[in-house]
Coordinates of C-alpha atoms in Angstrom, one line a residue:
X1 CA -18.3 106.2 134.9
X2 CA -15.9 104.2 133.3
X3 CA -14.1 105.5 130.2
X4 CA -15.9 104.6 126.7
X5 CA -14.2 101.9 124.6
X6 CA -13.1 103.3 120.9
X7 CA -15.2 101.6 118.5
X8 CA -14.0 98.7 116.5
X9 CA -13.0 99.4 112.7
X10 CA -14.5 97.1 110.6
X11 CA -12.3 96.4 107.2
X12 CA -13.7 95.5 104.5
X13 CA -14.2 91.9 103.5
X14 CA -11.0 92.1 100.7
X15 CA -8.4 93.9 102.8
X16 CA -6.2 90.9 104.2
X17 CA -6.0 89.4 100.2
X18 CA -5.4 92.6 99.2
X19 CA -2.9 94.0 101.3
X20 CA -0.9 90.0 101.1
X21 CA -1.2 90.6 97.6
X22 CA 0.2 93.9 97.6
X23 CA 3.2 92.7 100.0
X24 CA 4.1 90.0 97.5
X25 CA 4.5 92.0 94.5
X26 CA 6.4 94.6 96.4
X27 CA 8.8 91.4 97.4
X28 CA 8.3 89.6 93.9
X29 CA 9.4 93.3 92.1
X30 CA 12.0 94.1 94.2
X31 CA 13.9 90.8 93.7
X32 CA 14.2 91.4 89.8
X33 CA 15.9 94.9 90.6
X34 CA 19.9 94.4 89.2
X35 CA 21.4 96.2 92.6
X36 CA 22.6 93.2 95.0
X37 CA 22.1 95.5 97.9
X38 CA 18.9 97.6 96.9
X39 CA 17.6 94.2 96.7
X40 CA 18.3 93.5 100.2
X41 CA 17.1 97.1 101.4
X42 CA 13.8 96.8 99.6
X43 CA 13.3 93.1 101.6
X44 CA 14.2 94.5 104.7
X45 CA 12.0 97.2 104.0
X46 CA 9.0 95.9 103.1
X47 CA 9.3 93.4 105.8
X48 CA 9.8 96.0 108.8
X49 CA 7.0 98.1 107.5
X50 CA 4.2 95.9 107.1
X51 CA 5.0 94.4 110.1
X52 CA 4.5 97.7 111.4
X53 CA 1.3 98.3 110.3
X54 CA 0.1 95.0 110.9
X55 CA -2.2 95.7 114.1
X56 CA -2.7 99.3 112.9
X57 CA -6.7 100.2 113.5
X58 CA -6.4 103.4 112.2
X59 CA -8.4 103.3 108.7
X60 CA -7.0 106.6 107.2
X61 CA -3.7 105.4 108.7
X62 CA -4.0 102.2 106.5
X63 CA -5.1 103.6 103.8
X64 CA -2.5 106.3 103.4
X65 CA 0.3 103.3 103.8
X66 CA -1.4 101.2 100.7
X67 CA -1.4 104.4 98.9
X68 CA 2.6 104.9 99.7
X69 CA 3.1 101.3 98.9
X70 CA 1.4 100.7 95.7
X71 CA 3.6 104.3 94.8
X72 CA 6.8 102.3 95.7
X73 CA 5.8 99.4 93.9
X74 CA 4.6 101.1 90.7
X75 CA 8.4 103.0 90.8
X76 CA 9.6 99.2 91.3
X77 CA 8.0 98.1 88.3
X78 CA 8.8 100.9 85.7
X79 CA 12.5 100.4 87.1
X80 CA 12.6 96.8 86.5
X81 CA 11.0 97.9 82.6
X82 CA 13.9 100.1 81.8
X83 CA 13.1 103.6 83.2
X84 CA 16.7 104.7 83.9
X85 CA 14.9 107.8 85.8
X86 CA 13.0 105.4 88.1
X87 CA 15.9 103.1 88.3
X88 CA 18.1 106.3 89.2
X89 CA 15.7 107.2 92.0
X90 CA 16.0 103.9 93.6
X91 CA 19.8 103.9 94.0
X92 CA 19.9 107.7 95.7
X93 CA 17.5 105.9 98.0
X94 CA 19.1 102.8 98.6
X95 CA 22.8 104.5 99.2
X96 CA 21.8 106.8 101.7
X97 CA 21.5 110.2 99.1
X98 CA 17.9 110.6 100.4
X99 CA 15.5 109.1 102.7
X100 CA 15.7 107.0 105.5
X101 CA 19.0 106.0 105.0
X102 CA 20.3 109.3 104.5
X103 CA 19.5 110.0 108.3
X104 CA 20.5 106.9 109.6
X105 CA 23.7 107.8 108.1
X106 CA 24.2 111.4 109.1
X107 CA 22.8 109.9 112.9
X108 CA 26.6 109.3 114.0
X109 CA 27.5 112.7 113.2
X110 CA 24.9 114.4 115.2
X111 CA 24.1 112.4 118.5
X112 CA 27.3 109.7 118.8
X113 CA 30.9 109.7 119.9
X114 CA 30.7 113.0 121.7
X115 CA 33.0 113.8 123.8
X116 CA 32.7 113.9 127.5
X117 CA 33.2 117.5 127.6
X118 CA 30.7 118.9 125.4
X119 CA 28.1 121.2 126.5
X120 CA 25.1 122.7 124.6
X121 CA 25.2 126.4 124.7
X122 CA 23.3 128.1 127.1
X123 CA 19.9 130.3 126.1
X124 CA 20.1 133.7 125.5
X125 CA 17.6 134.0 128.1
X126 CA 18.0 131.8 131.3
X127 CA 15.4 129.8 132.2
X128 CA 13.9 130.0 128.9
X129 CA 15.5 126.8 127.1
X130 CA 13.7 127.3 123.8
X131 CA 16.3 130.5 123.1
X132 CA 19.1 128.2 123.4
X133 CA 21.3 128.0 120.0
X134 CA 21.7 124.9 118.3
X135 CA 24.8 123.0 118.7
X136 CA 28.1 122.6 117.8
X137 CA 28.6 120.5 114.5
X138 CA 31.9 117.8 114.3
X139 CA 34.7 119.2 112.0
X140 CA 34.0 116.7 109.5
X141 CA 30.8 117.8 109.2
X142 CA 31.6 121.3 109.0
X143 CA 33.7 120.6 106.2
X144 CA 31.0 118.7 104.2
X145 CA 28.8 121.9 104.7
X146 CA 31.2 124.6 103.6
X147 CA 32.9 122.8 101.2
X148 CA 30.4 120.3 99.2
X149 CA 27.8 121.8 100.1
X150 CA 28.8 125.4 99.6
X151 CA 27.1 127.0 102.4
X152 CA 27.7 129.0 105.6
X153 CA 27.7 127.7 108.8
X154 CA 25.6 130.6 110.5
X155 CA 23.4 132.5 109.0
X156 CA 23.4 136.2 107.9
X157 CA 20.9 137.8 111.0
X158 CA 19.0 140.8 110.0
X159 CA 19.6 144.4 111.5
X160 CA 16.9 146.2 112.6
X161 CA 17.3 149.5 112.5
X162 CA 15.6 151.4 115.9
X163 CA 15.8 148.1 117.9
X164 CA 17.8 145.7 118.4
X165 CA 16.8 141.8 116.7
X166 CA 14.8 140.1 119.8
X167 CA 16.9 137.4 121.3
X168 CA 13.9 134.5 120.5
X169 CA 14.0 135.3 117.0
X170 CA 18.1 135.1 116.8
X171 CA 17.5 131.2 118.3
X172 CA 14.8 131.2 115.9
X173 CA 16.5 132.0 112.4
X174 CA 19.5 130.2 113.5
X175 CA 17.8 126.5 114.5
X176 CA 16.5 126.9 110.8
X177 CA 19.3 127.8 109.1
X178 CA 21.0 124.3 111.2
X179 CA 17.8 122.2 110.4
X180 CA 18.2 123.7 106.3
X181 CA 21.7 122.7 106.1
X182 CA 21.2 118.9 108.1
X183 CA 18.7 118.5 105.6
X184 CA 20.5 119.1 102.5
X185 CA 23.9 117.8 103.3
X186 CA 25.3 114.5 102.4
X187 CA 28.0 112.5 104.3
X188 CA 30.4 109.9 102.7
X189 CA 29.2 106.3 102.6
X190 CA 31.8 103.3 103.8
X191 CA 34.7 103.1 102.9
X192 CA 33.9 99.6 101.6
X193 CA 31.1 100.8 99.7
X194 CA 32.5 103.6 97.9
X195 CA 35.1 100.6 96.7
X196 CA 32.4 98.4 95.2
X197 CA 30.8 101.2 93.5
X198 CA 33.6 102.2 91.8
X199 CA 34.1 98.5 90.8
X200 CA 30.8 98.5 89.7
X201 CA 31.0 101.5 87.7
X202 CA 34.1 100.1 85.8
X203 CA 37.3 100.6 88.3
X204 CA 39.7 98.0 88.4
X205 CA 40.4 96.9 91.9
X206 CA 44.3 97.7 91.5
X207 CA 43.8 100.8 89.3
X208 CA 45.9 103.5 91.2
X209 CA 43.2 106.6 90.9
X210 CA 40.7 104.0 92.3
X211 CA 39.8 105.1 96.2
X212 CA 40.9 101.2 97.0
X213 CA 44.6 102.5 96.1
X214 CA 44.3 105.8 97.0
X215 CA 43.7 104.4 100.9
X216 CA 40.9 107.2 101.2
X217 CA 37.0 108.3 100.5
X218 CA 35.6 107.7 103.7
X219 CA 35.3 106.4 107.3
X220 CA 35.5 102.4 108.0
X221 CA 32.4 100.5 108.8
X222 CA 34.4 98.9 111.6
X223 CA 35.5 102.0 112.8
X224 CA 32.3 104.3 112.9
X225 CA 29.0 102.2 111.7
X226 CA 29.9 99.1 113.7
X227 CA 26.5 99.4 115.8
X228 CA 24.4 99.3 112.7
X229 CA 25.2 95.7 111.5
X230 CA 21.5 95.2 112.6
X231 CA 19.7 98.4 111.9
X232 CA 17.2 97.7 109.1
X233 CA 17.7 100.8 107.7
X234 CA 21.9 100.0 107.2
X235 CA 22.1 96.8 107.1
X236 CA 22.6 96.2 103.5
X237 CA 25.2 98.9 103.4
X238 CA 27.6 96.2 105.4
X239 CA 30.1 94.6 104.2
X240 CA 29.9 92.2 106.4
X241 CA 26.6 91.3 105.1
X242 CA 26.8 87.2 104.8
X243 CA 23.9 87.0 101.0
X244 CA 22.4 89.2 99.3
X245 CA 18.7 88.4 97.9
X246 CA 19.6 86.7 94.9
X247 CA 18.3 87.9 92.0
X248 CA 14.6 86.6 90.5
X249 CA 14.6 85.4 87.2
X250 CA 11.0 84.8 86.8
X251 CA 8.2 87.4 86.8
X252 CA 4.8 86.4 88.5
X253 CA 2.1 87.0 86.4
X254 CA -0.5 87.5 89.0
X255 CA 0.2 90.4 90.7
X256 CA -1.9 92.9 92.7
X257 CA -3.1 94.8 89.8
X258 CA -5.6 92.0 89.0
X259 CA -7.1 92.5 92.5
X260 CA -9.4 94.9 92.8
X261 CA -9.3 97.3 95.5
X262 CA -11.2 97.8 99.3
X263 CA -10.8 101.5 98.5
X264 CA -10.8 102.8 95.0
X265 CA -13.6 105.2 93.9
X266 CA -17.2 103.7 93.6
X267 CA -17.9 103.2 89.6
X268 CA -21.2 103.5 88.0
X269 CA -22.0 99.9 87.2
X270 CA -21.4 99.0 83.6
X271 CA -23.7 96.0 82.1
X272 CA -21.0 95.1 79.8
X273 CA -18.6 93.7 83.1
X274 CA -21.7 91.5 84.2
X275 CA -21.7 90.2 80.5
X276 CA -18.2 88.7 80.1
X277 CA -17.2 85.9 81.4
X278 CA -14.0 86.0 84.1
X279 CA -12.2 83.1 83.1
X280 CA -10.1 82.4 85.9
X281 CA -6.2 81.6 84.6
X282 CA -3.9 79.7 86.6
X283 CA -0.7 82.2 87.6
X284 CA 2.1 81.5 85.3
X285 CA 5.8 82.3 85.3
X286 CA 7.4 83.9 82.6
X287 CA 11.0 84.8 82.0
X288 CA 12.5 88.0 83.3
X289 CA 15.7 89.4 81.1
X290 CA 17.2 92.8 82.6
X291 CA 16.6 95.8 80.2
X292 CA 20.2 97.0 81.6
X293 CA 23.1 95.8 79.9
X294 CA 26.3 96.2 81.5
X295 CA 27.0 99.5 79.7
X296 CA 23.9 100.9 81.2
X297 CA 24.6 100.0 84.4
X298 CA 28.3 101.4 84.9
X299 CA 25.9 105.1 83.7
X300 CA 23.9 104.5 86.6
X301 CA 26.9 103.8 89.3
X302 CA 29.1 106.9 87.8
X303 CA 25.8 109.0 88.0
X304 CA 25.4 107.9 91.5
X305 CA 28.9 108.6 92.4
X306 CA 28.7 112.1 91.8
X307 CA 26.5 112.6 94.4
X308 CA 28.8 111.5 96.8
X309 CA 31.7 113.4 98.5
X310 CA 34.6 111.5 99.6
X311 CA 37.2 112.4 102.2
X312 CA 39.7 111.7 104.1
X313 CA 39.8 108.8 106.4
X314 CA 38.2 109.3 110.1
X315 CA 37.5 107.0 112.7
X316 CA 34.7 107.4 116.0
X317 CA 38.0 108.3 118.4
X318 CA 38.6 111.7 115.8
X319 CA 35.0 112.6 115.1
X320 CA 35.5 116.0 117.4
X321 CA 39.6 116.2 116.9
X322 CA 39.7 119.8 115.9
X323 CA 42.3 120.9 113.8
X324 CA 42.3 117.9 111.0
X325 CA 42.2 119.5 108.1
X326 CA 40.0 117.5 105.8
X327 CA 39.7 117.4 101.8
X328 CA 36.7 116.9 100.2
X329 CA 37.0 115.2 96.5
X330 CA 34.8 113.3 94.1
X331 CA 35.4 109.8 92.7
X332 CA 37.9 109.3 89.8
X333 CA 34.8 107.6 87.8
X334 CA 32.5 110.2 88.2
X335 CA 31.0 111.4 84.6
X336 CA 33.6 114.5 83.4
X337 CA 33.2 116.9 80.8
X338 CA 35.2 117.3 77.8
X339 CA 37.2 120.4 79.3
X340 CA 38.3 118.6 82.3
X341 CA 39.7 115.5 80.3
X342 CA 41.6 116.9 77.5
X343 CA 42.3 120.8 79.1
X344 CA 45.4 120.9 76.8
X345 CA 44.2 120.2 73.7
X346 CA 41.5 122.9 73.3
X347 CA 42.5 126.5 73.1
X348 CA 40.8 129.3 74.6
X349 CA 39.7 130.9 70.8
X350 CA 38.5 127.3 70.0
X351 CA 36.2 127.1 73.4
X352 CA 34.9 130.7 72.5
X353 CA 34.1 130.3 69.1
X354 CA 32.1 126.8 70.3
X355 CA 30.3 128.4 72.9
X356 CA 29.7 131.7 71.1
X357 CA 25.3 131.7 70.0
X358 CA 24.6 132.1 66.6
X359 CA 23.1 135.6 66.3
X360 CA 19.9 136.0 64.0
X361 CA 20.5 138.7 61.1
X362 CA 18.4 141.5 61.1

């Protein structure tokens, strides 16, 4: 007998306006952002992923991906209103402090530019490959883990007491200690980059605390993301990167929230929407001025600096050099507190007497 042919899903009459709808706003929003480069990660994006999708016959599939995207856009368009939060959010994505481009930064450090000696470690048991330990990390990373991160690189095992700890559940706790720590740590971004955000966030290119002088903060992109000049997920970090999307200075005035939705929840039909009149309004342009003055926007790139550790420079050929010995350090323009910028002035009875809590009389 031959095989049964899956059933063809049948969308529903709206879905292609809708979801073209949905994919212009996304585009229209993310062109008012005032980041050059988020606006050229939120094109390339958008673009990859609904291409994606585009032949996908999976209905929950689909609808799970509008879902996500109308989520993205509505963070898009309380950004672009003034929520520094939102805003905030969309700059640890775009600079590789979370998401996708987090791991397509950290990629390098795992599965490139290995040496042709290195060997996984054997399993504790032969033959039996899932008791195998996880690998060796670079030294840069190692650094990164101990240092900024502030964590161990193996884990404390337990000790049972009248046996001794099974050799499945030693591989076990240690892959998740390794998987805990590749999640949370975070690598340096170019060199280039970590020079435009700290001229973005007020540095003067010849200033001599600026990482531009100081000749360090992170590896080249010529000499260790040079194979990414087309990856979708790293492109706009580049600075080779010929335009940017320049910025919109319009905003559409139909947009996807005048659609109405394949899949929202069924309503109990209402006489009053039968009774007034639709009056269909030509889609008009208005002006769009940036609720971020320049002020606003250096907060934004100093926050975002401090959630990036700098080090010393590193190229693909030194990646697994043991015995550099690497500093971690934060930018010069990060936000500071009043005790690290004026240590002299304040003395130690004048810090305890501010700190000290007012105490309730009895």
């Amino acid at each position: 007998m031959l095989p049964k042919k899956a059933p063809k899903i049948v969308f529903p009459d709206n879905h292609a306006i809708y979801v073209k709808a949905l994919y212009k706003s996304i585009l229209a929003e993310g062109s008012l952002f005032f980041d050059d480069r988020a606006r050229t990660f939120i094109q390339n994006r958008t673009r990859y992923l609904f291409k994606e999708y585009k032949d996908c016959a999976d209905l929950e599939r689909v609808k799970s991906k509008i879902k996500e995207a109308r989520r993205k856009l509505h963070k898009l368009e309380e950004a672009n209103r003034g929520n520094f939060r939102k805003a905030y959010k969309i700059l640890l994505d775009v600079y590789g402090r979370r998401g996708k481009v987090r791991h397509s930064l950290l990629y390098p450090y795992l599965n490139q530019f290995k040496p042709v000696d290195f060997k996984h470690p054997e399993p504790f048991i032969p033959h039996v490959p899932r008791t195998a330990p996880p690998p060796p990390l670079c030294p840069p990373l190692r650094v990164l883990i101990t240092d900024h991160l502030g964590k161990r690189l193996s884990p404390i095992l337990p000790e049972p007491k009248h046996k001794p700890l099974h050799v499945g559940r030693k591989a076990n706790l240690l892959w998740r200690h390794h998987s805990n720590l590749l999640s949370r740590v975070s690598v340096p971004l170019p060199f280039e980059i970590l020079c435009e955000l700290e001229t973005k966030a007020g540095a003067l290119p010849n200033h001599p605390m600026s990482a531009a002088s100081l000749g360090k903060g992170g590896p080249k992109w010529d000499q260790f993301y040079f194979a990414y000049q087309n990856n979708f997920d790293l492109a706009h970090l580049s600075p080779h990167l010929k335009s940017h999307v320049p910025q919109s200075k319009v905003v559409r005035s139909q947009t996807v929230a005048g659609i109405r939705s394949p899949y929202e929840t069924v309503k109990m039909p209402n006489i009053l929407e039968y009774l007034e009149e639709k009056e269909s309004k030509k889609p008009e342009l208005q002006k769009y001025e940036s609720p971020y003055d320049n002020r606003q926007t250096r907060r934004l790139y100093r926050r975002l600096l401090n959630e990036i550790p700098c080090m010393d420079m590193f190229t693909w050929e030194t990646l697994w050099k043991e015995g550099v010995n690497y500093t971690i350090f934060k930018s010069n323009w990060i936000p500071k507190g009043v005790r690290e910028l004026i240590p002299e002035t304040l003395s130690s009875e004048v810090i305890k007497e501010t700190m000290k809590t007012n105490k309730r009389k009895k």
